[in-house]
mmCIF file of C-alpha atoms in Angstrom:
data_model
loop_
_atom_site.group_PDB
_atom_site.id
_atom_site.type_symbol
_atom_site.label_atom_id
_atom_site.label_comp_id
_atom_site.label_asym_id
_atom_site.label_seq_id
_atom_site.Cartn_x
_atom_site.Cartn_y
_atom_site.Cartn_z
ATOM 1 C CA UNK A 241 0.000 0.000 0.000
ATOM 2 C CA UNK A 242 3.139 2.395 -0.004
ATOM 3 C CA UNK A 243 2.581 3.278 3.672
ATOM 4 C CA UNK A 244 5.611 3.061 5.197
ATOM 5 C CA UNK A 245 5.919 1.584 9.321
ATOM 6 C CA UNK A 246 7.610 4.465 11.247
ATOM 7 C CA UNK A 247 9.044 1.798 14.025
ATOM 8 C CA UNK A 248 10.755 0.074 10.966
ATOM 9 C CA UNK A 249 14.561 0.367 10.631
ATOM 10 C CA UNK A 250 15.730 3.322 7.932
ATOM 11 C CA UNK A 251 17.412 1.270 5.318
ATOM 12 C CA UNK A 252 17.678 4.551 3.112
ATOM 13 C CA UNK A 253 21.765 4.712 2.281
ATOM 14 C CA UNK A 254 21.869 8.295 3.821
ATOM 15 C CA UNK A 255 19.413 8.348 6.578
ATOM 16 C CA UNK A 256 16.491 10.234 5.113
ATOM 17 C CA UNK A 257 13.578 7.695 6.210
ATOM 18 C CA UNK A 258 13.583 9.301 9.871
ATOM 19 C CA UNK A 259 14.150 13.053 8.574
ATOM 20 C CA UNK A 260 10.913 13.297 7.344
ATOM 21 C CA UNK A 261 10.152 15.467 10.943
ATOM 22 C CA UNK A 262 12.656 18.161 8.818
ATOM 23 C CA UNK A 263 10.040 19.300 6.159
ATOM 24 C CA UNK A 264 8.340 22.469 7.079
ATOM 25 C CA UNK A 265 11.028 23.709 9.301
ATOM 26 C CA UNK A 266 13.463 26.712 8.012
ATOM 27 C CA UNK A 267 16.329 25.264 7.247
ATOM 28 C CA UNK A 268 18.354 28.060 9.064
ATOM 29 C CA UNK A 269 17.154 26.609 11.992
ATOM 30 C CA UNK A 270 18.045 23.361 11.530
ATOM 31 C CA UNK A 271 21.449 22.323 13.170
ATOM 32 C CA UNK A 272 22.758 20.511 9.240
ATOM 33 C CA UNK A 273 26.388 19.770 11.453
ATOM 34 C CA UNK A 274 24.231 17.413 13.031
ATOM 35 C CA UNK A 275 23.080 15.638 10.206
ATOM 36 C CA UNK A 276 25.425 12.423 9.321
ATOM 37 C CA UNK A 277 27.241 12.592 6.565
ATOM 38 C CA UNK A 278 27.035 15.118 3.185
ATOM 39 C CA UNK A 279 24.085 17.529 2.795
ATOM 40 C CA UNK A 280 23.045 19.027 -0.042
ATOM 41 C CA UNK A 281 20.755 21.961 -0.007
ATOM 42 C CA UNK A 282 18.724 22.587 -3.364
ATOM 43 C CA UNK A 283 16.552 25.214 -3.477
ATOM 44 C CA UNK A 284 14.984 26.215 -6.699
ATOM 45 C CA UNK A 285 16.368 26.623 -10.085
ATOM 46 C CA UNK A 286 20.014 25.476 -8.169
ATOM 47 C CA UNK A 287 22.021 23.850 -10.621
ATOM 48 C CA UNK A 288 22.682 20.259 -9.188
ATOM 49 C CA UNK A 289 25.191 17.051 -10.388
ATOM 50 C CA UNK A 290 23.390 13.899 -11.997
ATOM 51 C CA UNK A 291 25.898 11.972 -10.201
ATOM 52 C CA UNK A 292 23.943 9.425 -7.314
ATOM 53 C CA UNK A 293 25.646 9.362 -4.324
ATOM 54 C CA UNK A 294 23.235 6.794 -1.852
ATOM 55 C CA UNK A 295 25.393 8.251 1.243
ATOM 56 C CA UNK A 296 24.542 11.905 0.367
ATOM 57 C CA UNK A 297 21.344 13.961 2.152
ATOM 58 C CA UNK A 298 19.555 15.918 -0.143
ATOM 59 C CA UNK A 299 17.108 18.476 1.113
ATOM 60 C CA UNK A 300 14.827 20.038 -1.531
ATOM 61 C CA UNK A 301 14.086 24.054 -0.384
ATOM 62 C CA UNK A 302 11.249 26.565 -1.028
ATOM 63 C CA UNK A 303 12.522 29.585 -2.256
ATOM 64 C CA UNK A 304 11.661 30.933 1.201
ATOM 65 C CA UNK A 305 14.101 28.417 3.197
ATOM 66 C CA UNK A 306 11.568 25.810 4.196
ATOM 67 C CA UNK A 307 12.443 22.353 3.764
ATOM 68 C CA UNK A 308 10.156 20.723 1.273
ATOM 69 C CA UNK A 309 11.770 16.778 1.434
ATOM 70 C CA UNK A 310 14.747 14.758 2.742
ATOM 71 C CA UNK A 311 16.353 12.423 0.263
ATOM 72 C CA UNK A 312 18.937 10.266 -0.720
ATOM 73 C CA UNK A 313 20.948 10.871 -3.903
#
Protein backbone atom coordinates (compact mmCIF):
# COMPACT_ATOMS: atom_id res chain seq x y z
CA UNK A 1 0.00 0.00 0.00
CA UNK A 2 3.14 2.39 0.00
CA UNK A 3 2.58 3.28 3.67
CA UNK A 4 5.61 3.06 5.20
CA UNK A 5 5.92 1.58 9.32
CA UNK A 6 7.61 4.47 11.25
CA UNK A 7 9.04 1.80 14.03
CA UNK A 8 10.75 0.07 10.97
CA UNK A 9 14.56 0.37 10.63
CA UNK A 10 15.73 3.32 7.93
CA UNK A 11 17.41 1.27 5.32
CA UNK A 12 17.68 4.55 3.11
CA UNK A 13 21.77 4.71 2.28
CA UNK A 14 21.87 8.30 3.82
CA UNK A 15 19.41 8.35 6.58
CA UNK A 16 16.49 10.23 5.11
CA UNK A 17 13.58 7.69 6.21
CA UNK A 18 13.58 9.30 9.87
CA UNK A 19 14.15 13.05 8.57
CA UNK A 20 10.91 13.30 7.34
CA UNK A 21 10.15 15.47 10.94
CA UNK A 22 12.66 18.16 8.82
CA UNK A 23 10.04 19.30 6.16
CA UNK A 24 8.34 22.47 7.08
CA UNK A 25 11.03 23.71 9.30
CA UNK A 26 13.46 26.71 8.01
CA UNK A 27 16.33 25.26 7.25
CA UNK A 28 18.35 28.06 9.06
CA UNK A 29 17.15 26.61 11.99
CA UNK A 30 18.05 23.36 11.53
CA UNK A 31 21.45 22.32 13.17
CA UNK A 32 22.76 20.51 9.24
CA UNK A 33 26.39 19.77 11.45
CA UNK A 34 24.23 17.41 13.03
CA UNK A 35 23.08 15.64 10.21
CA UNK A 36 25.43 12.42 9.32
CA UNK A 37 27.24 12.59 6.56
CA UNK A 38 27.03 15.12 3.18
CA UNK A 39 24.08 17.53 2.80
CA UNK A 40 23.04 19.03 -0.04
CA UNK A 41 20.76 21.96 -0.01
CA UNK A 42 18.72 22.59 -3.36
CA UNK A 43 16.55 25.21 -3.48
CA UNK A 44 14.98 26.22 -6.70
CA UNK A 45 16.37 26.62 -10.08
CA UNK A 46 20.01 25.48 -8.17
CA UNK A 47 22.02 23.85 -10.62
CA UNK A 48 22.68 20.26 -9.19
CA UNK A 49 25.19 17.05 -10.39
CA UNK A 50 23.39 13.90 -12.00
CA UNK A 51 25.90 11.97 -10.20
CA UNK A 52 23.94 9.42 -7.31
CA UNK A 53 25.65 9.36 -4.32
CA UNK A 54 23.23 6.79 -1.85
CA UNK A 55 25.39 8.25 1.24
CA UNK A 56 24.54 11.90 0.37
CA UNK A 57 21.34 13.96 2.15
CA UNK A 58 19.55 15.92 -0.14
CA UNK A 59 17.11 18.48 1.11
CA UNK A 60 14.83 20.04 -1.53
CA UNK A 61 14.09 24.05 -0.38
CA UNK A 62 11.25 26.57 -1.03
CA UNK A 63 12.52 29.58 -2.26
CA UNK A 64 11.66 30.93 1.20
CA UNK A 65 14.10 28.42 3.20
CA UNK A 66 11.57 25.81 4.20
CA UNK A 67 12.44 22.35 3.76
CA UNK A 68 10.16 20.72 1.27
CA UNK A 69 11.77 16.78 1.43
CA UNK A 70 14.75 14.76 2.74
CA UNK A 71 16.35 12.42 0.26
CA UNK A 72 18.94 10.27 -0.72
CA UNK A 73 20.95 10.87 -3.90
Amino acid sequence: DGDSDPAAPDTSPCGAAPMGYLAGQQVEEVDLASLSGHVLLIYPDTAITEDYRPSRLNLDLAESGVILRPWCG
